[in-house]
Short mmCIF file of C-alpha atoms and ligand atoms in Angstrom, two decimals:
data_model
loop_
_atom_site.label_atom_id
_atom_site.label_comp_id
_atom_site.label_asym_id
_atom_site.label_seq_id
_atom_site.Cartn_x
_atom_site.Cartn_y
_atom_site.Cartn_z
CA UNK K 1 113.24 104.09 108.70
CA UNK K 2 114.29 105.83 105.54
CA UNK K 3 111.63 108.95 104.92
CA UNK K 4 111.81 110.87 100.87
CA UNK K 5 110.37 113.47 99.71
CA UNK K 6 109.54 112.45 96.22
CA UNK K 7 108.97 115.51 94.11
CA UNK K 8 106.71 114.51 91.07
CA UNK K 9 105.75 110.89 89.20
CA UNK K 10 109.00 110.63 87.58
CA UNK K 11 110.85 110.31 90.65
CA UNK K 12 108.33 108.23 92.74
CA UNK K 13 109.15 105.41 89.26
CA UNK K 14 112.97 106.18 89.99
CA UNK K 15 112.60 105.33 93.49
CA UNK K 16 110.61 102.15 92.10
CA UNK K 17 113.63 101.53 89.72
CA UNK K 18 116.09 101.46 92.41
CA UNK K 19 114.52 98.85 94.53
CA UNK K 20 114.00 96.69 91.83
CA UNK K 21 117.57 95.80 91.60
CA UNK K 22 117.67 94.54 95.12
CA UNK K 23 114.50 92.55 95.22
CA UNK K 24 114.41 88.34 94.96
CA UNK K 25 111.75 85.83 95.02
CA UNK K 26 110.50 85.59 98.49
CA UNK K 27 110.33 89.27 98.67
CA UNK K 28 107.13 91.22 100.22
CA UNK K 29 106.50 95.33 100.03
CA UNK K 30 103.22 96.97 101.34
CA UNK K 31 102.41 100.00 99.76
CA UNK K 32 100.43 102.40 101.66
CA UNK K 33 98.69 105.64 100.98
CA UNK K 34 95.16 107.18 99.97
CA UNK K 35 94.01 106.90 96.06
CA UNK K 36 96.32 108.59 94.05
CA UNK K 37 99.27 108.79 96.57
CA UNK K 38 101.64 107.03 93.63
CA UNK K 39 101.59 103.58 95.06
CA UNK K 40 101.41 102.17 91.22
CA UNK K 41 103.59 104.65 89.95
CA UNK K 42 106.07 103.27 92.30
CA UNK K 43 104.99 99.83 90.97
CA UNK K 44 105.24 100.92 87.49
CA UNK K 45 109.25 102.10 88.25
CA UNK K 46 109.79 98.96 89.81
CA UNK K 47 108.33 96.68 87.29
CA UNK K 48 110.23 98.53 84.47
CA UNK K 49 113.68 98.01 86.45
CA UNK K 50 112.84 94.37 86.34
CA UNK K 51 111.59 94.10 82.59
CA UNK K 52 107.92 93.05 83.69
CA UNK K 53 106.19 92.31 80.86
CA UNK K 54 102.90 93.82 80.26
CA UNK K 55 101.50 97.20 81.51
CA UNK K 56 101.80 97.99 85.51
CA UNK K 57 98.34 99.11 86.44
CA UNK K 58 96.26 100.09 89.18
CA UNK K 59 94.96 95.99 89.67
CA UNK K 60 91.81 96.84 91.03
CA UNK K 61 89.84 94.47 89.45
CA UNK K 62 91.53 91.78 89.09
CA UNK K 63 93.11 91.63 92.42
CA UNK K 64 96.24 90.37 91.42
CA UNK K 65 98.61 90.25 88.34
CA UNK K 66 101.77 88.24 87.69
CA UNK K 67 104.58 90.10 84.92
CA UNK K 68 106.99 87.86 83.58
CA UNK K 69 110.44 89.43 84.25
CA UNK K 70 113.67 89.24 83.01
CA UNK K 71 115.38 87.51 85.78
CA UNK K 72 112.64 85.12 85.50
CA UNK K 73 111.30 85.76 89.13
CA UNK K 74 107.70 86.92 89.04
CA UNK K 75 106.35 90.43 89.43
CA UNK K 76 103.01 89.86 91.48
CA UNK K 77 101.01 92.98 92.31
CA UNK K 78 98.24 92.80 94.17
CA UNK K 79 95.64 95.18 94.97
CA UNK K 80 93.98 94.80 98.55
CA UNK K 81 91.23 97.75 98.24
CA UNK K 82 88.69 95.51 98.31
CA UNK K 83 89.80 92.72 100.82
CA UNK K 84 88.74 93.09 104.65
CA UNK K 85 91.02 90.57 106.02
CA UNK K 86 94.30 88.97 105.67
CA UNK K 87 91.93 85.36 105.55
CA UNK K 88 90.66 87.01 101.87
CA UNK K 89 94.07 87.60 100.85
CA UNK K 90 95.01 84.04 101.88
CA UNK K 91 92.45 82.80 99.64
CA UNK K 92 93.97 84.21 96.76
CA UNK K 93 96.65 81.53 97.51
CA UNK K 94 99.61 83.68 95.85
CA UNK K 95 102.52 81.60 95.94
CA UNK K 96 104.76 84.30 97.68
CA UNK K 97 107.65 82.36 97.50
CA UNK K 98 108.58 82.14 93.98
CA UNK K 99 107.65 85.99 93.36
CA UNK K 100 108.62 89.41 93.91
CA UNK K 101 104.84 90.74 95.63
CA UNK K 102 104.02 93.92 96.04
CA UNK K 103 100.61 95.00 97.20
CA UNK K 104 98.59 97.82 97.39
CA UNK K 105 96.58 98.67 100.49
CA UNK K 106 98.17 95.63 102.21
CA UNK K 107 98.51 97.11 105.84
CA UNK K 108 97.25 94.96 108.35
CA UNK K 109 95.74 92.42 105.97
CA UNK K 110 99.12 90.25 105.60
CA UNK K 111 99.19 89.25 109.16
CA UNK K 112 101.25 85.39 109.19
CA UNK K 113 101.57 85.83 105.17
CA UNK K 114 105.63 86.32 105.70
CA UNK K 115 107.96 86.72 108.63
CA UNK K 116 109.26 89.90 106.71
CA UNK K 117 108.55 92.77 104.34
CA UNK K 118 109.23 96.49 103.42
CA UNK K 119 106.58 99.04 104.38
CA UNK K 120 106.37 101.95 102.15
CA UNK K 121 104.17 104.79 103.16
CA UNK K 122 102.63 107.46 100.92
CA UNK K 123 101.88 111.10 102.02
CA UNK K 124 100.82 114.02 100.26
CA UNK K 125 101.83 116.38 102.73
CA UNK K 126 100.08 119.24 101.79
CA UNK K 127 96.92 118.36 103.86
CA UNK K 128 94.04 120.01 102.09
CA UNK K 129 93.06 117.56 98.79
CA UNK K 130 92.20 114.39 99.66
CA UNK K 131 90.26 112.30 97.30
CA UNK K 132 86.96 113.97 98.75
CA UNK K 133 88.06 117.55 97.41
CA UNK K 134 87.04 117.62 94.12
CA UNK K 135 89.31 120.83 93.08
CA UNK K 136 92.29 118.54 93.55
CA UNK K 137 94.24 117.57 90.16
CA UNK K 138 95.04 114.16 91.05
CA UNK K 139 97.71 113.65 88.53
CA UNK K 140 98.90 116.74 88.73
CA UNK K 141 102.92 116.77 90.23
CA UNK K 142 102.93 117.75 93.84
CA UNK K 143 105.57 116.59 96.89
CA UNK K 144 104.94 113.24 98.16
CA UNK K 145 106.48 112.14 101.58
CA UNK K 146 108.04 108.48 101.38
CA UNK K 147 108.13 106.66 104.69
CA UNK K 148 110.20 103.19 104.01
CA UNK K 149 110.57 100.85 106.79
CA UNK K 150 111.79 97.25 106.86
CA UNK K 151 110.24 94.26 109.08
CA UNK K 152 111.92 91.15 109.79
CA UNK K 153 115.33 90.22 109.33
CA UNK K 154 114.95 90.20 104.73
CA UNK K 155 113.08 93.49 105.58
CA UNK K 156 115.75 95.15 107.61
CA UNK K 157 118.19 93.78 105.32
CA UNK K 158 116.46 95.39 101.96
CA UNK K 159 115.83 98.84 103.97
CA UNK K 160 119.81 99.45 104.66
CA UNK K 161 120.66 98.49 101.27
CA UNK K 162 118.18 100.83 99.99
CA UNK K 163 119.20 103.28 102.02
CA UNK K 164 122.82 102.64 100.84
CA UNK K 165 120.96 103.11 97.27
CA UNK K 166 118.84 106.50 97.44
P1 ADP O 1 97.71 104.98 93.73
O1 ADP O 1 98.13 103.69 93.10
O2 ADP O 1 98.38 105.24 95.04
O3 ADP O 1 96.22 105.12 93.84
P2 ADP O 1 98.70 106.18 91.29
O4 ADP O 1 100.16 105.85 91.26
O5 ADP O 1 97.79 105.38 90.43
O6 ADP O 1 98.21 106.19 92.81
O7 ADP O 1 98.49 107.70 90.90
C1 ADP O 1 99.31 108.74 91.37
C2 ADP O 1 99.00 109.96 90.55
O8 ADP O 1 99.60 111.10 91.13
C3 ADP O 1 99.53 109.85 89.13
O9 ADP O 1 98.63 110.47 88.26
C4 ADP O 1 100.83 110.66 89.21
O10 ADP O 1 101.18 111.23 87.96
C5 ADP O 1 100.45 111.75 90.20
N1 ADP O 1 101.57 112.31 90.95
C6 ADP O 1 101.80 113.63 91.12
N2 ADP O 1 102.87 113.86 91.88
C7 ADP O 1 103.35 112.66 92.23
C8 ADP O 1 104.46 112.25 93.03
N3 ADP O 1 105.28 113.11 93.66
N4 ADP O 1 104.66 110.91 93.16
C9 ADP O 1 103.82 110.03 92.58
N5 ADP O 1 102.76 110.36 91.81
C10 ADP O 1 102.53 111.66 91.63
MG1 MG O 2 96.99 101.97 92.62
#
């Protein structure tokens, strides 16, 4: 388990930009955290260290959207807000294989999807703003607690090496 504390949105897309490097088709992250933790921001980092083409954005209504990258392996990020079940996300039929998937909101909706993936939790530690206090600045920069934890042997593998890398 590797746990950050991310400082502002410019840092939560450099810790985006240096897992990029070490991620290959086949390759699964979860990204957990309320609204507005940074879970695209770390997408947009990411996709950016890969050359995605087109904007990374919050994919709420489309589900899911595949960038073109410069290696030629697939960015696919999927949002999961709206999906109950892992069956939903099945019926997207994403072909996980060929792509480089990272989805929002994923936790306990990918159950049999992959043998392994990389967890990456989202805190705002500060406790009072949640989404329900409206005083909050959302986009303002505040501390954000990174919790990054590999599953599975390509999991495990991927959390050492970006622990070798942060
Ligand atoms: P999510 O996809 O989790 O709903 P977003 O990445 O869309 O969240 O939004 C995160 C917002 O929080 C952005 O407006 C970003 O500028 C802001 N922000 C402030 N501090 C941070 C931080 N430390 N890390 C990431 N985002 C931050
Ligand atoms: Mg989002």
């Amino acid at each position: 388990m590797i746990q950050l504390t991310i400082p502002d949105a410019e840092a939560m897309e450099d810790l985006g930009a240096r897992l990029g490097p070490l991620l290959d088709a086949g390759d699964l992250l979860l990204l957990n955290g309320e609204l507005g933790a940074g879970k695209t921001t770390l997408t947009r980092g990411l996709g950016a260290a890969l050359g995605a083409r087109g904007a990374v954005t919050s994919p709420t209504f489309v589900l899911a959207r595949e960038h073109p990258t410069a290696s030629g392996v697939p960015l696919v990020h999927v949002d999961a807000y709206r999906l109950a079940t892992g069956r939903e996300l099945d019926d997207l039929d994403l072909d996980y294989g060929h792509a480089i998937v990272v989805v929002e909101w994923g936790a306990g909706k990918l159950d049999g999807v992959s043998e392994s993936w990389v967890s990456i939790d989202i805190e705002r530690p500060r406790g009072a703003g949640g989404v329900e206090d409206v005083d909050v600045d959302l986009d303002a920069d505040e501390p954000r607690l990174v919790t990054i934890t590999g599953s599975g042997p390509r999991g495990v593998e991927l959390e050492a090496a970006l622990a070798a890398n942060v």
